PDB file of N, CA and C in Angstrom:
ATOM      1  N   MET A   1     -71.960 -47.020 -27.890  1.00  0.00           N
ATOM      2  CA  MET A   1     -72.683 -45.818 -28.480  1.00  0.00           C
ATOM      3  C   MET A   1     -73.969 -45.608 -28.024  1.00  0.00           C
ATOM      4  N   ASP A   2     -74.883 -46.587 -28.487  1.00  0.00           N
ATOM      5  CA  ASP A   2     -76.225 -46.758 -28.221  1.00  0.00           C
ATOM      6  C   ASP A   2     -76.566 -46.567 -26.834  1.00  0.00           C
ATOM      7  N   LYS A   3     -75.828 -47.349 -25.821  1.00  0.00           N
ATOM      8  CA  LYS A   3     -75.885 -46.998 -24.493  1.00  0.00           C
ATOM      9  C   LYS A   3     -75.764 -45.492 -24.129  1.00  0.00           C
ATOM     10  N   TYR A   4     -74.843 -44.844 -24.333  1.00  0.00           N
ATOM     11  CA  TYR A   4     -74.587 -43.587 -24.291  1.00  0.00           C
ATOM     12  C   TYR A   4     -75.623 -42.701 -24.563  1.00  0.00           C
ATOM     13  N   ILE A   5     -76.072 -42.702 -25.702  1.00  0.00           N
ATOM     14  CA  ILE A   5     -77.283 -42.021 -26.506  1.00  0.00           C
ATOM     15  C   ILE A   5     -78.246 -42.160 -25.629  1.00  0.00           C
ATOM     16  N   GLU A   6     -78.455 -43.436 -25.252  1.00  0.00           N
ATOM     17  CA  GLU A   6     -80.235 -43.823 -24.536  1.00  0.00           C
ATOM     18  C   GLU A   6     -79.611 -43.379 -23.169  1.00  0.00           C
ATOM     19  N   LYS A   7     -78.505 -43.000 -22.552  1.00  0.00           N
ATOM     20  CA  LYS A   7     -78.732 -42.632 -20.914  1.00  0.00           C
ATOM     21  C   LYS A   7     -78.619 -40.957 -21.164  1.00  0.00           C
ATOM     22  N   PHE A   8     -78.168 -40.589 -22.047  1.00  0.00           N
ATOM     23  CA  PHE A   8     -78.215 -39.309 -22.156  1.00  0.00           C
ATOM     24  C   PHE A   8     -79.814 -38.811 -22.567  1.00  0.00           C
ATOM     25  N   LEU A   9     -80.478 -39.331 -23.650  1.00  0.00           N
ATOM     26  CA  LEU A   9     -82.056 -39.227 -23.902  1.00  0.00           C
ATOM     27  C   LEU A   9     -82.749 -39.421 -22.717  1.00  0.00           C
ATOM     28  N   PHE A  10     -82.475 -40.550 -21.687  1.00  0.00           N
ATOM     29  CA  PHE A  10     -83.051 -40.687 -20.623  1.00  0.00           C
ATOM     30  C   PHE A  10     -83.365 -39.606 -19.613  1.00  0.00           C
ATOM     31  N   ARG A  11     -81.747 -39.115 -19.525  1.00  0.00           N
ATOM     32  CA  ARG A  11     -81.202 -37.812 -18.655  1.00  0.00           C
ATOM     33  C   ARG A  11     -81.888 -36.516 -18.865  1.00  0.00           C
ATOM     34  N   ALA A  12     -82.009 -36.464 -20.418  1.00  0.00           N
ATOM     35  CA  ALA A  12     -82.515 -35.161 -20.940  1.00  0.00           C
ATOM     36  C   ALA A  12     -84.150 -35.126 -20.782  1.00  0.00           C
ATOM     37  N   THR A  13     -84.620 -36.353 -21.143  1.00  0.00           N
ATOM     38  CA  THR A  13     -86.100 -36.196 -21.029  1.00  0.00           C
ATOM     39  C   THR A  13     -86.345 -36.068 -19.431  1.00  0.00           C
ATOM     40  N   LEU A  14     -85.966 -36.903 -18.547  1.00  0.00           N
ATOM     41  CA  LEU A  14     -86.066 -36.887 -17.117  1.00  0.00           C
ATOM     42  C   LEU A  14     -85.935 -35.268 -16.715  1.00  0.00           C
ATOM     43  N   CYS A  15     -84.830 -34.616 -16.867  1.00  0.00           N
ATOM     44  CA  CYS A  15     -84.727 -33.126 -16.648  1.00  0.00           C
ATOM     45  C   CYS A  15     -86.163 -32.239 -17.263  1.00  0.00           C
ATOM     46  N   LEU A  16     -86.440 -32.679 -18.474  1.00  0.00           N
ATOM     47  CA  LEU A  16     -87.535 -31.852 -18.980  1.00  0.00           C
ATOM     48  C   LEU A  16     -88.680 -32.106 -18.463  1.00  0.00           C
ATOM     49  N   MET A  17     -89.341 -33.462 -17.943  1.00  0.00           N
ATOM     50  CA  MET A  17     -90.452 -33.526 -17.097  1.00  0.00           C
ATOM     51  C   MET A  17     -90.152 -33.063 -16.003  1.00  0.00           C
ATOM     52  N   ILE A  18     -89.354 -33.133 -15.241  1.00  0.00           N
ATOM     53  CA  ILE A  18     -88.913 -32.241 -13.859  1.00  0.00           C
ATOM     54  C   ILE A  18     -89.156 -30.631 -14.230  1.00  0.00           C
ATOM     55  N   PHE A  19     -88.646 -30.300 -15.159  1.00  0.00           N
ATOM     56  CA  PHE A  19     -88.932 -28.850 -15.761  1.00  0.00           C
ATOM     57  C   PHE A  19     -90.518 -28.447 -15.833  1.00  0.00           C
ATOM     58  N   LEU A  20     -90.880 -29.273 -16.357  1.00  0.00           N
ATOM     59  CA  LEU A  20     -92.389 -29.009 -16.465  1.00  0.00           C
ATOM     60  C   LEU A  20     -92.902 -29.122 -15.314  1.00  0.00           C
ATOM     61  N   ILE A  21     -92.842 -30.085 -14.847  1.00  0.00           N
ATOM     62  CA  ILE A  21     -93.654 -30.269 -13.725  1.00  0.00           C
ATOM     63  C   ILE A  21     -93.405 -29.268 -12.598  1.00  0.00           C
ATOM     64  N   GLY A  22     -92.375 -28.587 -12.323  1.00  0.00           N
ATOM     65  CA  GLY A  22     -91.750 -27.639 -11.822  1.00  0.00           C
ATOM     66  C   GLY A  22     -92.538 -26.478 -12.164  1.00  0.00           C
ATOM     67  N   VAL A  23     -92.594 -26.093 -13.432  1.00  0.00           N
ATOM     68  CA  VAL A  23     -93.387 -25.093 -14.002  1.00  0.00           C
ATOM     69  C   VAL A  23     -95.065 -24.983 -13.867  1.00  0.00           C
ATOM     70  N   GLN A  24     -95.403 -26.428 -13.640  1.00  0.00           N
ATOM     71  CA  GLN A  24     -96.815 -26.320 -13.535  1.00  0.00           C
ATOM     72  C   GLN A  24     -96.890 -26.101 -11.909  1.00  0.00           C
ATOM     73  N   SER A  25     -96.057 -26.304 -10.893  1.00  0.00           N
ATOM     74  CA  SER A  25     -96.110 -26.097  -9.488  1.00  0.00           C
ATOM     75  C   SER A  25     -95.592 -25.088  -8.865  1.00  0.00           C
ATOM     76  N   LEU A  26     -95.064 -23.814  -9.886  1.00  0.00           N
ATOM     77  CA  LEU A  26     -94.665 -22.842  -9.642  1.00  0.00           C
ATOM     78  C   LEU A  26     -92.936 -22.732  -8.773  1.00  0.00           C
ATOM     79  N   MET A  27     -92.748 -24.249  -8.706  1.00  0.00           N
ATOM     80  CA  MET A  27     -91.324 -24.323  -8.261  1.00  0.00           C
ATOM     81  C   MET A  27     -90.029 -24.457  -9.455  1.00  0.00           C
ATOM     82  N   CYS A  28     -90.232 -24.069 -10.575  1.00  0.00           N
ATOM     83  CA  CYS A  28     -89.598 -24.256 -11.560  1.00  0.00           C
ATOM     84  C   CYS A  28     -87.919 -24.079 -11.266  1.00  0.00           C
ATOM     85  N   ASN A  29     -87.859 -22.942 -10.185  1.00  0.00           N
ATOM     86  CA  ASN A  29     -86.238 -22.858 -10.099  1.00  0.00           C
ATOM     87  C   ASN A  29     -85.611 -23.732  -9.699  1.00  0.00           C
ATOM     88  N   ASP A  30     -86.442 -24.081  -8.327  1.00  0.00           N
ATOM     89  CA  ASP A  30     -85.983 -25.124  -7.386  1.00  0.00           C
ATOM     90  C   ASP A  30     -85.452 -26.075  -8.224  1.00  0.00           C
ATOM     91  N   PHE A  31     -86.299 -26.864  -8.795  1.00  0.00           N
ATOM     92  CA  PHE A  31     -86.366 -28.055  -9.789  1.00  0.00           C
ATOM     93  C   PHE A  31     -85.648 -27.974 -11.049  1.00  0.00           C
ATOM     94  N   PHE A  32     -85.239 -26.718 -11.281  1.00  0.00           N
ATOM     95  CA  PHE A  32     -84.232 -26.635 -12.491  1.00  0.00           C
ATOM     96  C   PHE A  32     -82.725 -26.432 -11.993  1.00  0.00           C
ATOM     97  N   VAL A  33     -82.856 -26.008 -10.963  1.00  0.00           N
ATOM     98  CA  VAL A  33     -81.279 -25.826 -10.132  1.00  0.00           C
ATOM     99  C   VAL A  33     -81.080 -27.078  -9.923  1.00  0.00           C
ATOM    100  N   MET A  34     -81.922 -27.810  -9.056  1.00  0.00           N
ATOM    101  CA  MET A  34     -81.482 -29.392  -8.797  1.00  0.00           C
ATOM    102  C   MET A  34     -81.142 -29.909  -9.643  1.00  0.00           C
ATOM    103  N   CYS A  35     -81.721 -30.028 -10.746  1.00  0.00           N
ATOM    104  CA  CYS A  35     -81.698 -30.932 -11.951  1.00  0.00           C
ATOM    105  C   CYS A  35     -80.156 -30.385 -12.303  1.00  0.00           C
ATOM    106  N   LEU A  36     -79.689 -29.108 -12.933  1.00  0.00           N
ATOM    107  CA  LEU A  36     -78.564 -28.715 -13.313  1.00  0.00           C
ATOM    108  C   LEU A  36     -77.364 -29.193 -12.171  1.00  0.00           C
ATOM    109  N   SER A  37     -77.954 -28.902 -10.679  1.00  0.00           N
ATOM    110  CA  SER A  37     -76.294 -29.203 -10.347  1.00  0.00           C
ATOM    111  C   SER A  37     -76.151 -30.679 -10.475  1.00  0.00           C
ATOM    112  N   ILE A  38     -77.121 -31.734 -10.807  1.00  0.00           N
ATOM    113  CA  ILE A  38     -76.957 -33.332 -10.509  1.00  0.00           C
ATOM    114  C   ILE A  38     -76.205 -33.476 -12.069  1.00  0.00           C
ATOM    115  N   VAL A  39     -76.862 -32.914 -13.147  1.00  0.00           N
ATOM    116  CA  VAL A  39     -76.228 -32.927 -14.458  1.00  0.00           C
ATOM    117  C   VAL A  39     -74.890 -32.410 -14.291  1.00  0.00           C
ATOM    118  N   ASP A  40     -74.313 -31.335 -13.678  1.00  0.00           N
ATOM    119  CA  ASP A  40     -73.345 -30.716 -13.840  1.00  0.00           C
ATOM    120  C   ASP A  40     -72.177 -31.746 -13.096  1.00  0.00           C
ATOM    121  N   LYS A  41     -72.652 -32.181 -11.658  1.00  0.00           N
ATOM    122  CA  LYS A  41     -71.973 -33.546 -11.003  1.00  0.00           C
ATOM    123  C   LYS A  41     -71.403 -34.607 -12.117  1.00  0.00           C
ATOM    124  N   LEU A  42     -72.903 -35.183 -12.670  1.00  0.00           N
ATOM    125  CA  LEU A  42     -72.317 -36.073 -13.527  1.00  0.00           C
ATOM    126  C   LEU A  42     -71.279 -35.916 -14.608  1.00  0.00           C
ATOM    127  N   GLU A  43     -71.588 -34.559 -15.306  1.00  0.00           N
ATOM    128  CA  GLU A  43     -70.546 -34.273 -15.964  1.00  0.00           C
ATOM    129  C   GLU A  43     -69.173 -33.673 -15.769  1.00  0.00           C
ATOM    130  N   GLY A  44     -68.970 -33.705 -14.690  1.00  0.00           N
ATOM    131  CA  GLY A  44     -67.808 -33.101 -13.954  1.00  0.00           C
ATOM    132  C   GLY A  44     -67.208 -34.418 -13.636  1.00  0.00           C
ATOM    133  N   ILE A  45     -67.930 -35.653 -12.989  1.00  0.00           N
ATOM    134  CA  ILE A  45     -67.102 -36.823 -12.683  1.00  0.00           C
ATOM    135  C   ILE A  45     -66.957 -37.676 -14.240  1.00  0.00           C
ATOM    136  N   ARG A  46     -67.614 -37.369 -15.307  1.00  0.00           N
ATOM    137  CA  ARG A  46     -67.217 -38.024 -16.555  1.00  0.00           C
ATOM    138  C   ARG A  46     -65.949 -37.266 -16.815  1.00  0.00           C
ATOM    139  N   ILE A  47     -65.576 -35.879 -16.904  1.00  0.00           N
ATOM    140  CA  ILE A  47     -64.476 -35.333 -17.797  1.00  0.00           C
ATOM    141  C   ILE A  47     -63.282 -35.577 -16.554  1.00  0.00           C
ATOM    142  N   LYS A  48     -63.344 -35.832 -15.463  1.00  0.00           N
ATOM    143  CA  LYS A  48     -62.294 -35.965 -14.348  1.00  0.00           C
ATOM    144  C   LYS A  48     -61.956 -37.693 -14.905  1.00  0.00           C
TER     145      LYS A  48
END
């Protein structure tokens, strides 16, 4: 359980960092969409 929480927090933090960097560089849409697509793929794999 701890490993799962650790992975989730790491992924959430990474997405947040990418999002904030994207906002600063005015490319937030590309970064955010890319991040969401990666998370969607990971979630889809886990569900299947």
